[in-house]
mmCIF file of C-alpha atoms in Angstrom:
data_model
loop_
_atom_site.group_PDB
_atom_site.id
_atom_site.type_symbol
_atom_site.label_atom_id
_atom_site.label_comp_id
_atom_site.label_asym_id
_atom_site.label_seq_id
_atom_site.Cartn_x
_atom_site.Cartn_y
_atom_site.Cartn_z
ATOM 1 C CA MET U 1 50.529 96.183 77.121
ATOM 2 C CA LYS U 2 48.020 93.740 75.964
ATOM 3 C CA ARG U 3 46.556 96.373 73.330
ATOM 4 C CA PRO U 4 49.000 96.196 70.822
ATOM 5 C CA TYR U 5 48.452 92.347 70.519
ATOM 6 C CA TRP U 6 44.518 92.573 69.359
ATOM 7 C CA LEU U 7 45.646 95.335 67.356
ATOM 8 C CA CYS U 8 48.664 92.948 65.366
ATOM 9 C CA ALA U 9 45.765 90.145 65.216
ATOM 10 C CA LEU U 10 43.234 92.834 63.652
ATOM 11 C CA ALA U 11 45.818 94.199 61.160
ATOM 12 C CA LEU U 12 46.264 90.445 60.266
ATOM 13 C CA ILE U 13 43.147 89.744 59.379
ATOM 14 C CA SER U 14 42.400 92.843 57.805
ATOM 15 C CA SER U 15 45.677 92.285 55.472
ATOM 16 C CA SER U 16 44.523 88.524 55.101
ATOM 17 C CA LEU U 17 41.145 89.691 53.786
ATOM 18 C CA VAL U 18 42.608 92.358 51.322
ATOM 19 C CA LEU U 19 45.040 90.377 50.179
ATOM 20 C CA ALA U 20 41.977 87.234 49.207
ATOM 21 C CA GLU U 21 40.401 90.107 47.403
ATOM 22 C CA LYS U 22 43.490 91.088 45.739
ATOM 23 C CA GLN U 23 43.831 87.813 43.235
ATOM 24 C CA THR U 24 44.747 88.368 40.096
ATOM 25 C CA PRO U 25 42.027 87.730 37.754
ATOM 26 C CA LEU U 26 42.325 85.308 34.986
ATOM 27 C CA SER U 27 42.914 86.426 31.430
ATOM 28 C CA GLY U 28 44.510 85.590 28.289
ATOM 29 C CA ILE U 29 44.240 82.087 26.326
ATOM 30 C CA SER U 30 41.949 79.962 27.644
ATOM 31 C CA SER U 31 43.947 76.682 27.209
ATOM 32 C CA GLN U 32 40.576 74.615 27.311
ATOM 33 C CA VAL U 33 40.591 72.723 23.864
ATOM 34 C CA VAL U 34 38.312 70.022 26.090
ATOM 35 C CA THR U 35 36.037 71.213 28.746
ATOM 36 C CA THR U 36 36.316 68.637 31.582
ATOM 37 C CA GLU U 37 33.834 69.953 33.908
ATOM 38 C CA SER U 38 30.553 67.633 33.965
ATOM 39 C CA LYS U 39 27.539 69.025 31.882
ATOM 40 C CA GLU U 40 25.172 68.861 34.450
ATOM 41 C CA ALA U 41 27.621 71.101 37.041
ATOM 42 C CA GLY U 42 27.695 73.494 34.281
ATOM 43 C CA VAL U 43 24.167 73.566 33.368
ATOM 44 C CA ARG U 44 23.194 73.946 37.076
ATOM 45 C CA ASP U 45 25.853 76.723 37.939
ATOM 46 C CA ARG U 46 24.402 78.963 34.732
ATOM 47 C CA LEU U 47 20.889 78.348 35.676
ATOM 48 C CA ARG U 48 21.790 79.489 39.172
ATOM 49 C CA ASN U 49 23.850 82.416 37.734
ATOM 50 C CA GLN U 50 20.928 83.121 35.727
ATOM 51 C CA ARG U 51 18.583 82.921 38.825
ATOM 52 C CA ASN U 52 20.438 85.381 40.827
ATOM 53 C CA ARG U 53 20.642 87.724 38.026
ATOM 54 C CA GLY U 54 17.046 87.725 37.972
ATOM 55 C CA GLY U 55 16.239 85.244 35.493
ATOM 56 C CA GLU U 56 15.776 85.497 31.447
ATOM 57 C CA SER U 57 12.752 87.630 30.322
ATOM 58 C CA PHE U 58 11.492 84.684 27.963
ATOM 59 C CA SER U 59 11.779 80.958 28.836
ATOM 60 C CA ALA U 60 9.663 78.103 28.139
ATOM 61 C CA LEU U 61 10.951 76.719 31.698
ATOM 62 C CA SER U 62 11.159 78.569 34.918
ATOM 63 C CA ALA U 63 15.027 78.213 35.419
ATOM 64 C CA GLN U 64 14.082 78.062 39.310
ATOM 65 C CA SER U 65 11.794 75.017 38.513
ATOM 66 C CA TYR U 66 14.229 73.284 36.695
ATOM 67 C CA VAL U 67 17.470 73.925 39.397
ATOM 68 C CA ASP U 68 14.818 73.033 41.894
ATOM 69 C CA SER U 69 13.630 69.879 40.247
ATOM 70 C CA GLN U 70 17.066 68.591 39.492
ATOM 71 C CA GLU U 71 18.031 68.721 43.073
ATOM 72 C CA ARG U 72 14.837 67.090 44.134
ATOM 73 C CA ILE U 73 15.673 64.108 42.363
ATOM 74 C CA ALA U 74 19.146 64.359 43.635
ATOM 75 C CA GLU U 75 17.737 64.019 47.012
ATOM 76 C CA THR U 76 16.186 61.145 46.674
ATOM 77 C CA PHE U 77 18.867 59.347 45.452
ATOM 78 C CA ARG U 78 20.695 59.888 48.944
ATOM 79 C CA ARG U 79 17.547 58.660 51.068
ATOM 80 C CA PRO U 80 17.943 54.856 51.695
ATOM 81 C CA ILE U 81 14.772 52.942 50.648
ATOM 82 C CA PRO U 82 12.741 51.578 53.432
ATOM 83 C CA GLU U 83 12.777 48.370 54.739
ATOM 84 C CA ARG U 84 8.733 48.300 55.392
ATOM 85 C CA LEU U 85 6.829 50.292 53.100
ATOM 86 C CA ARG U 86 3.757 51.663 55.385
ATOM 87 C CA ASN U 87 2.087 54.618 56.396
ATOM 88 C CA GLY U 88 4.127 56.861 58.590
ATOM 89 C CA THR U 89 1.254 58.051 60.953
ATOM 90 C CA SER U 90 0.945 53.990 62.196
ATOM 91 C CA ASP U 91 1.150 53.793 65.935
ATOM 92 C CA ASP U 92 3.486 50.223 65.969
ATOM 93 C CA MET H 1 65.689 69.358 10.661
ATOM 94 C CA ASN H 2 67.049 70.875 7.645
ATOM 95 C CA LYS H 3 64.952 68.584 5.383
ATOM 96 C CA PRO H 4 61.215 69.231 6.923
ATOM 97 C CA LYS H 5 62.296 72.973 6.800
ATOM 98 C CA GLY H 6 63.111 73.233 2.969
ATOM 99 C CA ALA H 7 60.164 71.420 1.784
ATOM 100 C CA LEU H 8 58.185 73.893 4.120
ATOM 101 C CA LEU H 9 60.059 77.120 2.923
ATOM 102 C CA GLY H 10 59.427 75.264 -0.723
ATOM 103 C CA LEU H 11 55.993 74.751 -0.139
ATOM 104 C CA ILE H 12 55.441 78.730 1.103
ATOM 105 C CA SER H 13 57.366 79.942 -1.651
ATOM 106 C CA ILE H 14 54.964 78.083 -3.972
ATOM 107 C CA LEU H 15 51.712 79.374 -2.337
ATOM 108 C CA LEU H 16 52.862 82.701 -2.478
ATOM 109 C CA VAL H 17 53.777 82.298 -6.473
ATOM 110 C CA SER H 18 50.495 80.577 -6.808
ATOM 111 C CA GLY H 19 48.691 83.193 -5.026
ATOM 112 C CA CYS H 20 46.616 80.696 -2.940
ATOM 113 C CA SER H 21 45.547 81.531 0.546
ATOM 114 C CA VAL H 22 48.040 80.627 3.427
ATOM 115 C CA SER H 23 46.666 77.454 5.237
ATOM 116 C CA PRO H 24 46.529 77.056 8.980
ATOM 117 C CA PHE H 25 49.672 74.875 8.420
ATOM 118 C CA SER H 26 51.820 76.634 6.513
ATOM 119 C CA ASP H 27 53.976 78.316 9.670
ATOM 120 C CA TYR H 28 54.644 75.148 11.252
ATOM 121 C CA GLY H 29 57.941 74.299 11.650
ATOM 122 C CA GLY H 30 57.288 71.401 14.641
ATOM 123 C CA ALA H 31 58.187 67.713 13.958
ATOM 124 C CA SER H 32 59.131 66.234 10.889
ATOM 125 C CA THR H 33 57.021 63.465 9.547
ATOM 126 C CA GLU H 34 59.236 60.650 11.016
ATOM 127 C CA SER H 35 58.373 61.382 14.571
ATOM 128 C CA ALA H 36 54.752 63.121 14.355
ATOM 129 C CA PRO H 37 52.747 61.176 16.300
ATOM 130 C CA VAL H 38 49.964 59.032 14.796
ATOM 131 C CA VAL H 39 46.446 60.326 16.136
ATOM 132 C CA SER H 40 43.434 58.324 16.009
ATOM 133 C CA CYS H 41 40.644 60.170 14.411
ATOM 134 C CA ASN H 42 37.929 57.992 15.783
ATOM 135 C CA SER H 43 35.529 60.278 17.360
ATOM 136 C CA THR H 44 33.122 57.602 18.962
ATOM 137 C CA VAL H 45 33.480 56.603 22.362
ATOM 138 C CA GLN H 46 32.731 53.161 23.749
ATOM 139 C CA PRO H 47 31.810 53.557 27.343
ATOM 140 C CA GLU H 48 34.943 51.749 28.857
ATOM 141 C CA GLN H 49 36.790 54.168 26.909
ATOM 142 C CA GLN H 50 34.402 57.064 28.178
ATOM 143 C CA LEU H 51 35.145 55.838 32.061
ATOM 144 C CA GLN H 52 38.477 56.299 31.255
ATOM 145 C CA LEU H 53 38.114 59.801 30.123
ATOM 146 C CA ASP H 54 35.891 61.008 32.912
ATOM 147 C CA ALA H 55 39.110 59.586 35.200
ATOM 148 C CA VAL H 56 41.504 62.013 33.282
ATOM 149 C CA ASP H 57 39.401 64.904 33.213
ATOM 150 C CA ALA H 58 38.722 64.468 37.068
ATOM 151 C CA LEU H 59 42.753 64.627 37.595
ATOM 152 C CA MET H 60 42.646 67.332 34.955
ATOM 153 C CA ALA H 61 40.306 69.571 37.165
ATOM 154 C CA GLN H 62 42.339 68.362 40.060
ATOM 155 C CA SER H 63 45.132 70.421 38.377
ATOM 156 C CA LYS H 64 47.380 67.288 37.759
ATOM 157 C CA PRO H 65 48.459 67.111 34.712
ATOM 158 C CA TYR H 66 51.200 64.219 34.791
ATOM 159 C CA ALA H 67 48.819 62.051 36.318
ATOM 160 C CA ALA H 68 46.300 62.677 33.657
ATOM 161 C CA LEU H 69 48.837 62.005 30.850
ATOM 162 C CA ALA H 70 49.654 58.678 33.010
ATOM 163 C CA GLN H 71 46.216 57.578 33.006
ATOM 164 C CA LEU H 72 45.382 58.649 29.128
ATOM 165 C CA GLU H 73 48.747 56.410 28.311
ATOM 166 C CA SER H 74 47.705 53.662 30.539
ATOM 167 C CA LYS H 75 45.194 52.243 28.277
ATOM 168 C CA GLY H 76 45.765 53.651 24.549
ATOM 169 C CA LEU H 77 44.851 56.790 22.982
ATOM 170 C CA ASP H 78 41.977 54.962 20.967
ATOM 171 C CA THR H 79 39.944 58.336 19.889
ATOM 172 C CA GLU H 80 40.151 62.116 18.563
ATOM 173 C CA HIS H 81 38.931 62.763 22.299
ATOM 174 C CA HIS H 82 42.179 60.744 24.208
ATOM 175 C CA TRP H 83 44.731 63.074 21.520
ATOM 176 C CA ALA H 84 43.221 66.358 22.144
ATOM 177 C CA ARG H 85 43.346 65.868 26.057
ATOM 178 C CA ARG H 86 47.029 64.924 25.285
ATOM 179 C CA GLY H 87 47.495 67.591 23.272
ATOM 180 C CA GLN H 88 46.245 70.106 26.032
ATOM 181 C CA LEU H 89 47.885 68.336 28.762
ATOM 182 C CA LEU H 90 51.149 68.711 26.983
ATOM 183 C CA ALA H 91 50.652 72.368 26.602
ATOM 184 C CA SER H 92 49.818 72.825 30.025
ATOM 185 C CA ILE H 93 53.135 71.434 31.343
ATOM 186 C CA ASP H 94 55.235 73.804 28.935
ATOM 187 C CA ARG H 95 56.039 71.069 26.289
ATOM 188 C CA LEU H 96 54.959 73.038 23.454
ATOM 189 C CA ASP H 97 56.691 71.569 20.770
ATOM 190 C CA GLU H 98 54.987 68.128 21.593
ATOM 191 C CA ALA H 99 51.493 69.764 22.058
ATOM 192 C CA LEU H 100 51.937 71.300 18.876
ATOM 193 C CA GLY H 101 52.772 68.316 16.984
ATOM 194 C CA VAL H 102 49.780 66.508 18.328
ATOM 195 C CA PHE H 103 47.560 69.282 17.609
ATOM 196 C CA TYR H 104 48.837 69.470 14.012
ATOM 197 C CA GLU H 105 48.010 66.112 13.346
ATOM 198 C CA LEU H 106 44.395 66.334 14.808
ATOM 199 C CA ALA H 107 43.717 69.314 12.284
ATOM 200 C CA ALA H 108 45.829 67.704 9.141
ATOM 201 C CA ARG H 109 44.668 64.307 9.381
ATOM 202 C CA CYS H 110 41.114 64.589 11.065
ATOM 203 C CA ASP H 111 39.876 68.178 10.257
ATOM 204 C CA SER H 112 39.564 68.318 14.088
ATOM 205 C CA TYR H 113 38.040 71.658 15.247
ATOM 206 C CA ARG H 114 39.768 70.684 18.576
ATOM 207 C CA GLY H 115 42.836 70.251 16.543
ATOM 208 C CA TYR H 116 42.785 73.834 14.851
ATOM 209 C CA HIS H 117 41.837 75.223 18.125
ATOM 210 C CA GLY H 118 44.895 73.405 19.945
ATOM 211 C CA LEU H 119 46.900 74.079 17.035
ATOM 212 C CA GLY H 120 45.989 77.719 17.155
ATOM 213 C CA MET H 121 46.321 78.364 20.931
ATOM 214 C CA VAL H 122 50.175 77.093 20.931
ATOM 215 C CA GLN H 123 50.936 78.718 18.314
ATOM 216 C CA LEU H 124 49.787 82.204 19.970
ATOM 217 C CA LYS H 125 51.687 80.774 23.079
ATOM 218 C CA GLN H 126 54.975 80.416 20.600
ATOM 219 C CA GLN H 127 54.251 84.377 19.697
ATOM 220 C CA LYS H 128 53.333 82.526 16.136
ATOM 221 C CA ILE H 129 50.304 85.033 16.076
ATOM 222 C CA ARG H 130 49.584 85.229 12.205
ATOM 223 C CA ALA H 131 49.847 81.323 11.913
ATOM 224 C CA GLY H 132 47.821 81.243 15.286
ATOM 225 C CA LEU H 133 45.045 83.569 14.086
ATOM 226 C CA ILE H 134 44.598 81.462 10.981
ATOM 227 C CA ALA H 135 44.468 78.262 12.909
ATOM 228 C CA LEU H 136 41.663 79.711 15.233
ATOM 229 C CA GLU H 137 39.640 81.346 12.877
ATOM 230 C CA LYS H 138 39.268 77.837 11.351
ATOM 231 C CA ALA H 139 38.429 76.408 14.319
ATOM 232 C CA ARG H 140 35.886 79.333 14.923
ATOM 233 C CA GLN H 141 34.228 78.432 11.417
ATOM 234 C CA MET H 142 33.662 75.042 12.495
ATOM 235 C CA ALA H 143 32.637 75.360 16.013
ATOM 236 C CA PRO H 144 31.154 79.095 16.742
ATOM 237 C CA SER H 145 29.493 78.345 19.530
ATOM 238 C CA SER H 146 32.731 77.017 21.743
ATOM 239 C CA ALA H 147 33.350 80.278 24.113
ATOM 240 C CA ALA H 148 36.882 78.883 24.350
ATOM 241 C CA ILE H 149 37.675 79.068 20.779
ATOM 242 C CA ARG H 150 35.657 82.293 20.507
ATOM 243 C CA ASN H 151 37.999 83.875 23.459
ATOM 244 C CA ASP H 152 41.022 82.433 22.317
ATOM 245 C CA TYR H 153 40.520 83.713 18.683
ATOM 246 C CA GLY H 154 39.496 87.101 20.025
ATOM 247 C CA TYR H 155 42.642 87.565 22.410
ATOM 248 C CA GLY H 156 44.615 86.437 19.366
ATOM 249 C CA LEU H 157 43.063 89.674 17.541
ATOM 250 C CA LEU H 158 44.014 91.809 20.388
ATOM 251 C CA LEU H 159 48.118 90.258 20.004
ATOM 252 C CA ASN H 160 47.416 91.429 16.597
ATOM 253 C CA ARG H 161 46.312 94.798 17.427
ATOM 254 C CA GLN H 162 42.889 94.432 15.608
ATOM 255 C CA PHE H 163 40.621 95.774 18.503
ATOM 256 C CA LYS H 164 37.284 96.361 16.849
ATOM 257 C CA PRO H 165 37.092 92.842 15.776
ATOM 258 C CA ALA H 166 38.261 91.412 18.886
ATOM 259 C CA VAL H 167 35.312 93.184 20.901
ATOM 260 C CA PHE H 168 32.917 90.929 18.862
ATOM 261 C CA GLU H 169 34.588 87.809 19.223
ATOM 262 C CA LEU H 170 35.381 88.431 22.968
ATOM 263 C CA ARG H 171 31.449 89.292 23.850
ATOM 264 C CA THR H 172 30.439 86.376 22.085
ATOM 265 C CA ALA H 173 32.657 84.505 24.017
ATOM 266 C CA LEU H 174 31.389 86.222 27.496
ATOM 267 C CA GLU H 175 27.758 85.364 26.736
ATOM 268 C CA LEU H 176 28.512 81.708 25.865
ATOM 269 C CA SER H 177 30.544 81.219 29.087
ATOM 270 C CA GLY H 178 27.560 83.145 31.150
ATOM 271 C CA GLY H 179 30.431 85.624 32.000
ATOM 272 C CA GLU H 180 32.635 83.429 33.561
ATOM 273 C CA GLY H 181 36.582 82.978 33.124
ATOM 274 C CA ALA H 182 39.474 84.955 31.412
ATOM 275 C CA VAL H 183 36.915 86.558 29.072
ATOM 276 C CA ARG H 184 36.220 89.052 31.357
ATOM 277 C CA GLN H 185 39.451 90.497 31.971
ATOM 278 C CA ASN H 186 39.836 90.212 27.939
ATOM 279 C CA LEU H 187 36.859 91.870 26.689
ATOM 280 C CA ALA H 188 37.264 94.678 29.546
ATOM 281 C CA ALA H 189 40.656 95.503 28.029
ATOM 282 C CA ALA H 190 39.336 95.382 24.403
ATOM 283 C CA TYR H 191 36.710 97.785 25.607
ATOM 284 C CA LEU H 192 39.371 100.207 27.062
ATOM 285 C CA LEU H 193 41.549 99.619 23.857
ATOM 286 C CA THR H 194 38.438 100.940 21.729
ATOM 287 C CA ASP H 195 37.798 103.757 24.207
ATOM 288 C CA ASP H 196 34.488 101.946 24.802
ATOM 289 C CA GLN H 197 32.632 103.431 28.058
ATOM 290 C CA THR H 198 29.245 101.993 27.212
ATOM 291 C CA GLY H 199 31.039 98.624 27.038
ATOM 292 C CA ILE H 200 32.392 99.079 30.317
ATOM 293 C CA ASP H 201 29.674 100.336 31.827
ATOM 294 C CA PHE H 202 27.610 97.207 31.085
ATOM 295 C CA LEU H 203 30.128 94.677 31.964
ATOM 296 C CA ARG H 204 29.841 96.539 35.642
ATOM 297 C CA LYS H 205 25.911 96.433 35.566
ATOM 298 C CA GLN H 206 25.377 93.023 33.912
ATOM 299 C CA TYR H 207 27.907 91.158 34.748
ATOM 300 C CA SER H 208 28.995 92.593 38.406
ATOM 301 C CA TYR H 209 32.698 93.843 37.382
ATOM 302 C CA SER H 210 34.324 95.201 40.264
ATOM 303 C CA ASP H 211 36.611 98.342 40.421
ATOM 304 C CA HIS H 212 39.379 95.685 41.402
ATOM 305 C CA GLU H 213 39.031 93.593 37.828
ATOM 306 C CA LEU H 214 38.433 96.646 36.242
ATOM 307 C CA ALA H 215 41.963 98.114 37.534
ATOM 308 C CA HIS H 216 43.881 94.672 36.451
ATOM 309 C CA ALA H 217 42.056 95.350 32.741
ATOM 310 C CA ARG H 218 43.724 98.485 32.459
ATOM 311 C CA ARG H 219 47.010 97.150 33.162
ATOM 312 C CA LEU H 220 46.260 94.357 30.750
ATOM 313 C CA ALA H 221 45.427 97.006 28.235
ATOM 314 C CA ARG H 222 48.692 98.689 28.297
ATOM 315 C CA GLU H 223 50.405 95.425 27.244
ATOM 316 C CA PHE H 224 48.715 95.534 23.819
ATOM 317 C CA PHE H 225 49.594 99.442 23.124
#
């Protein structure tokens, strides 16, 4: 008697996955007279997509290097400023 | 409403008789001059104004057009950038006549490419294809590297059954946008309408088009027959 329950669960999960994949793609007019996404987010997304596609053939700056350096810079702002600047290998 | 329409018809007649080229405003049948918004053509944004625009943009990105409009109105619409957002927001909540009025004023008074873009966009939405294409072509001349303008112009060409020119505009828009957005479907439909299998293969290979996307593009292409 318990078998139908897991079959129903499996059918529900499968149908939800199918529905998610079948979302209608965007088409038509852009309706975007003004670009509202931040310039930095747009550049970062484009560079990440470029990296995933294998990168451009010719570039003065490696896309991966740029993305990595921007992420490192952002990380430094997230770390708190240490109260005392001292050598980390100290036994104190 | 009769006087402005009469004046407009008179203007069109003069243009036809004189043989002048049609302007982006010739099919404009929007608000009379008495009720037209008084837009600002100032394009310089002060820091405090940028903060306000950023707040508006954040609400727009969250799909909260009513809140965004309220935020715009809270401190006055002091620059062209404010008015362009107002027009876009009005269009997004289907207040198309008011949006048309804003974009018309931005185009006519400020010679703003955003004004021409918005004017053409709203005219396409109102099925004024010929007028929309004229306005969008002007926007394209002024801002050729805008992905949104190239997409909308290309889509307008599809609506006007100019499929080959549409391919050129939409391919440009696709590359400018990094392969994202509505242009993916529009270009696929344009390739299908021009029987360009090489183009379809290119989209599959370079932009990872799925079978699901192409199936939808086929349905979209049928709407232009």
